[in-house]
XYZ file of C-alpha atoms in Angstrom:
202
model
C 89.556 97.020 96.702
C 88.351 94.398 99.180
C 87.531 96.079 102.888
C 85.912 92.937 104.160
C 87.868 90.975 106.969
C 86.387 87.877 105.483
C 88.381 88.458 101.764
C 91.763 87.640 102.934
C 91.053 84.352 104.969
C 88.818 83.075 102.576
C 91.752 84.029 99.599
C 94.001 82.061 101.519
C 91.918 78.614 101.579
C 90.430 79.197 98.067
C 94.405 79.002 97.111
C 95.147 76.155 99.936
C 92.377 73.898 98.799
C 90.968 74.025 102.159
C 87.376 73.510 103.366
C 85.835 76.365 105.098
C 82.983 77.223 107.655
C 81.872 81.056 108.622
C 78.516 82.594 110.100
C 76.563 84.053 107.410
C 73.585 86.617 107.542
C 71.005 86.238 105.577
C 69.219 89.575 103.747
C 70.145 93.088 105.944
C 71.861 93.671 108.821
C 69.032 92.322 110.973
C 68.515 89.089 109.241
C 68.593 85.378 110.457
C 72.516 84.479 111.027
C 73.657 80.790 110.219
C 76.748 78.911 110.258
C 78.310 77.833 106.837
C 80.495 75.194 105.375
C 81.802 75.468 102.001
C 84.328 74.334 99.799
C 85.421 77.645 98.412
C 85.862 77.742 94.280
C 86.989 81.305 94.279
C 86.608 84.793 95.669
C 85.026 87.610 92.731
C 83.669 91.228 92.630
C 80.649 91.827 91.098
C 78.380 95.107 90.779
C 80.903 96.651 93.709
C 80.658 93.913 95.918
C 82.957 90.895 96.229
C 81.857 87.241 96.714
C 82.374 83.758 98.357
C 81.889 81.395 95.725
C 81.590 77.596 96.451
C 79.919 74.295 97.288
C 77.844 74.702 100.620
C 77.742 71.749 102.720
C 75.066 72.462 104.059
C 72.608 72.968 101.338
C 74.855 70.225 99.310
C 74.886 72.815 96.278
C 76.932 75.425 94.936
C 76.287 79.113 96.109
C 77.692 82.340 96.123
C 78.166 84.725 99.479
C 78.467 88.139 99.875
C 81.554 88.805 101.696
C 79.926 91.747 104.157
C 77.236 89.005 105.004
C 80.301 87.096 106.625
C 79.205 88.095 110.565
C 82.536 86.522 112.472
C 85.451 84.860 111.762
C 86.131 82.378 108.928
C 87.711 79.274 110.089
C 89.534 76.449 108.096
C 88.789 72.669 108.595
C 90.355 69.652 107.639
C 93.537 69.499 105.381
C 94.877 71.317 102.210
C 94.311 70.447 98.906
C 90.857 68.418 100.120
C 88.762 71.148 98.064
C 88.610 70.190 93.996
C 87.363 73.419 91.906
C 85.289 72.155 88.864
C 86.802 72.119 85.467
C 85.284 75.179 83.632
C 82.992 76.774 86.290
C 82.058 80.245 85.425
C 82.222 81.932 89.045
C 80.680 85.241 88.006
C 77.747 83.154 86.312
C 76.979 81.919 89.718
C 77.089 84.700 91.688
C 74.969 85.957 88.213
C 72.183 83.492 89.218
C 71.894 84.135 92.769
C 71.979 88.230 93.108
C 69.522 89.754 90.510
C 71.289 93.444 89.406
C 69.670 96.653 90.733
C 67.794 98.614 87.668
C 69.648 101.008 85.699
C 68.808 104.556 86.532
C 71.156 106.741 83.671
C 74.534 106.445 82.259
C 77.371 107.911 82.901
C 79.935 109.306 81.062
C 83.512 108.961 81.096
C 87.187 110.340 79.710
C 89.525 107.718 80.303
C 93.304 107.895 79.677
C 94.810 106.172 76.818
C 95.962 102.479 78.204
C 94.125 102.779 81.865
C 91.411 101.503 83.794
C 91.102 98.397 81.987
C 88.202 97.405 84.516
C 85.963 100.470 83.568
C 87.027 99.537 80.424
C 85.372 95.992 80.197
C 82.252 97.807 82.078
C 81.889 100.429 79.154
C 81.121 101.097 75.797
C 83.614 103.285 73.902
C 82.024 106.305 72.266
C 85.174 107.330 70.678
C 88.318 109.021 70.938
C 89.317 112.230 72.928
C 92.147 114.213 73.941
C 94.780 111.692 74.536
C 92.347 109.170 75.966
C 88.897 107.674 75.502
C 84.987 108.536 76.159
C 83.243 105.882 77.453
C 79.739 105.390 78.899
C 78.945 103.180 81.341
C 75.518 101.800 82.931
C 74.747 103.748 86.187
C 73.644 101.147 88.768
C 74.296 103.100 92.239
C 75.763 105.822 92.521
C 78.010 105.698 95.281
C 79.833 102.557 94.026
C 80.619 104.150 90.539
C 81.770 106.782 92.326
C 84.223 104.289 94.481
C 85.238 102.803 91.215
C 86.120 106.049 89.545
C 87.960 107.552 92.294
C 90.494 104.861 92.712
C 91.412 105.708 89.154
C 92.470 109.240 90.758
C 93.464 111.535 87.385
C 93.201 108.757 85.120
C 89.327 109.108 84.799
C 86.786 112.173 84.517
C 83.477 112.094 85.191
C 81.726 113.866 82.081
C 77.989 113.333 83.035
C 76.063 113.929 85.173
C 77.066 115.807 88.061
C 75.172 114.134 90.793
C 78.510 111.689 89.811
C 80.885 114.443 89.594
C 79.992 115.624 93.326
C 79.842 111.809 94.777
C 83.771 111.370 93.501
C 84.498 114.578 94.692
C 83.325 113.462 98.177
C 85.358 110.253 97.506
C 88.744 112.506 96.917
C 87.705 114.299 100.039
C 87.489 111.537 102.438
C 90.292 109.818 101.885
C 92.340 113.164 101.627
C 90.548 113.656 105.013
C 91.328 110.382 106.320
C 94.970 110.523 105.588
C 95.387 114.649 107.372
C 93.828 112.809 110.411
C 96.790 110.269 110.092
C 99.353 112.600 109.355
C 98.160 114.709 112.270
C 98.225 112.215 114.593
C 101.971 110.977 113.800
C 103.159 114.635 113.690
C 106.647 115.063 115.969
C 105.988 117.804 119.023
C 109.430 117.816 119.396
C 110.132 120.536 116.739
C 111.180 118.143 114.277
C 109.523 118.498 110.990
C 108.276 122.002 112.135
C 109.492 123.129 108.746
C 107.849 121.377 106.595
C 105.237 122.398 104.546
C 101.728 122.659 105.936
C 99.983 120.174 103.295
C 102.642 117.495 104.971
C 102.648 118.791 108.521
């Protein structure tokens, strides 16, 4: 799930054809930011993280950007249809070349339920069979973005091993449950109307 401001813009001229420019930052938060113009190829996630994808202008070669690099608005120039993706390009091989993976530090293991998470899926290895569903293990990268990618899944997936994983989708489940009580809280009547609904709703 894309939280970027930059993924929907940049969606809409990869489909349009249309050229695109954007400041970028280079490295962390603090690094140098530039101004970009690319001819956008495609928008992927890879390792958690979802990229730009393109020919840059500007370097007059093809490069991938991280979309939470994207420091301001992206802005379309020039007409539709203008942008030509390559016949055949592998967009995940790009972004391959240009971001070297973080190291492995253990594996993880999985149930999954019989005919879901098709993305974990492609991630893992199957170990075999179990209890209406799958084991699977799956590389551990970072932590906390397993943990994102597991939680979406809500009861679909159980974390197995280890339980450094267990407690990070826990915290997961709790923030958004968290997130949406603040919500719910905040639209609540005070006029008396609702007042008998249950207290998980209220």
């Amino acid at each position: 799930r894309a939280v970027e401001p930059a993924f929907g813009p940049l969606l809409a001229a990869v489909q349009a054809g249309q050229v695109v420019t954007f400041p970028h930052r280079r490295g962390g938060p603090t690094g140098e930011v530039s101004r970009r113009t690319v001819e956008p190829w495609g928008v992927v996630s890879a390792r958690g993280r979802w990229y730009l994808v393109g020919h840059d202008r500007d370097r007059a070669a093809v490069r991938s950007f991280r979309l939470s690099r994207i420091a301001g608005p992206v802005t379309t120039l020039g007409p539709p249809e203008a942008v030509q993706v390559p016949s055949g390009v592998d967009l995940l091989a790009v972004v391959d070349r240009g971001v070297a993976p973080p190291p492995v530090i253990g594996t993880a293991r999985l149930w999954v339920a019989a005919g879901r998470a098709n993305g974990l899926r492609r991630l893992g290895r199957l170990v075999g069979p179990a209890d209406g569903g799958d084991e699977l293990e799956i590389d551990l990268r970072s932590l906390d973005t397993v943990a994102r990618w597991v939680a979406g899944y809500g009861p679909d997936v159980v974390v197995l091993h280890p339980p450094d994983l267990v407690a990070a989708v826990r915290r997961a489940w709790a923030g958004v449950a968290a997130a949406h009580a603040d919500a719910l809280a905040a639209d609540s009547p005070t006029d008396g109307v609702g007042a008998g609904w249950p207290e998980a709703v209220r």
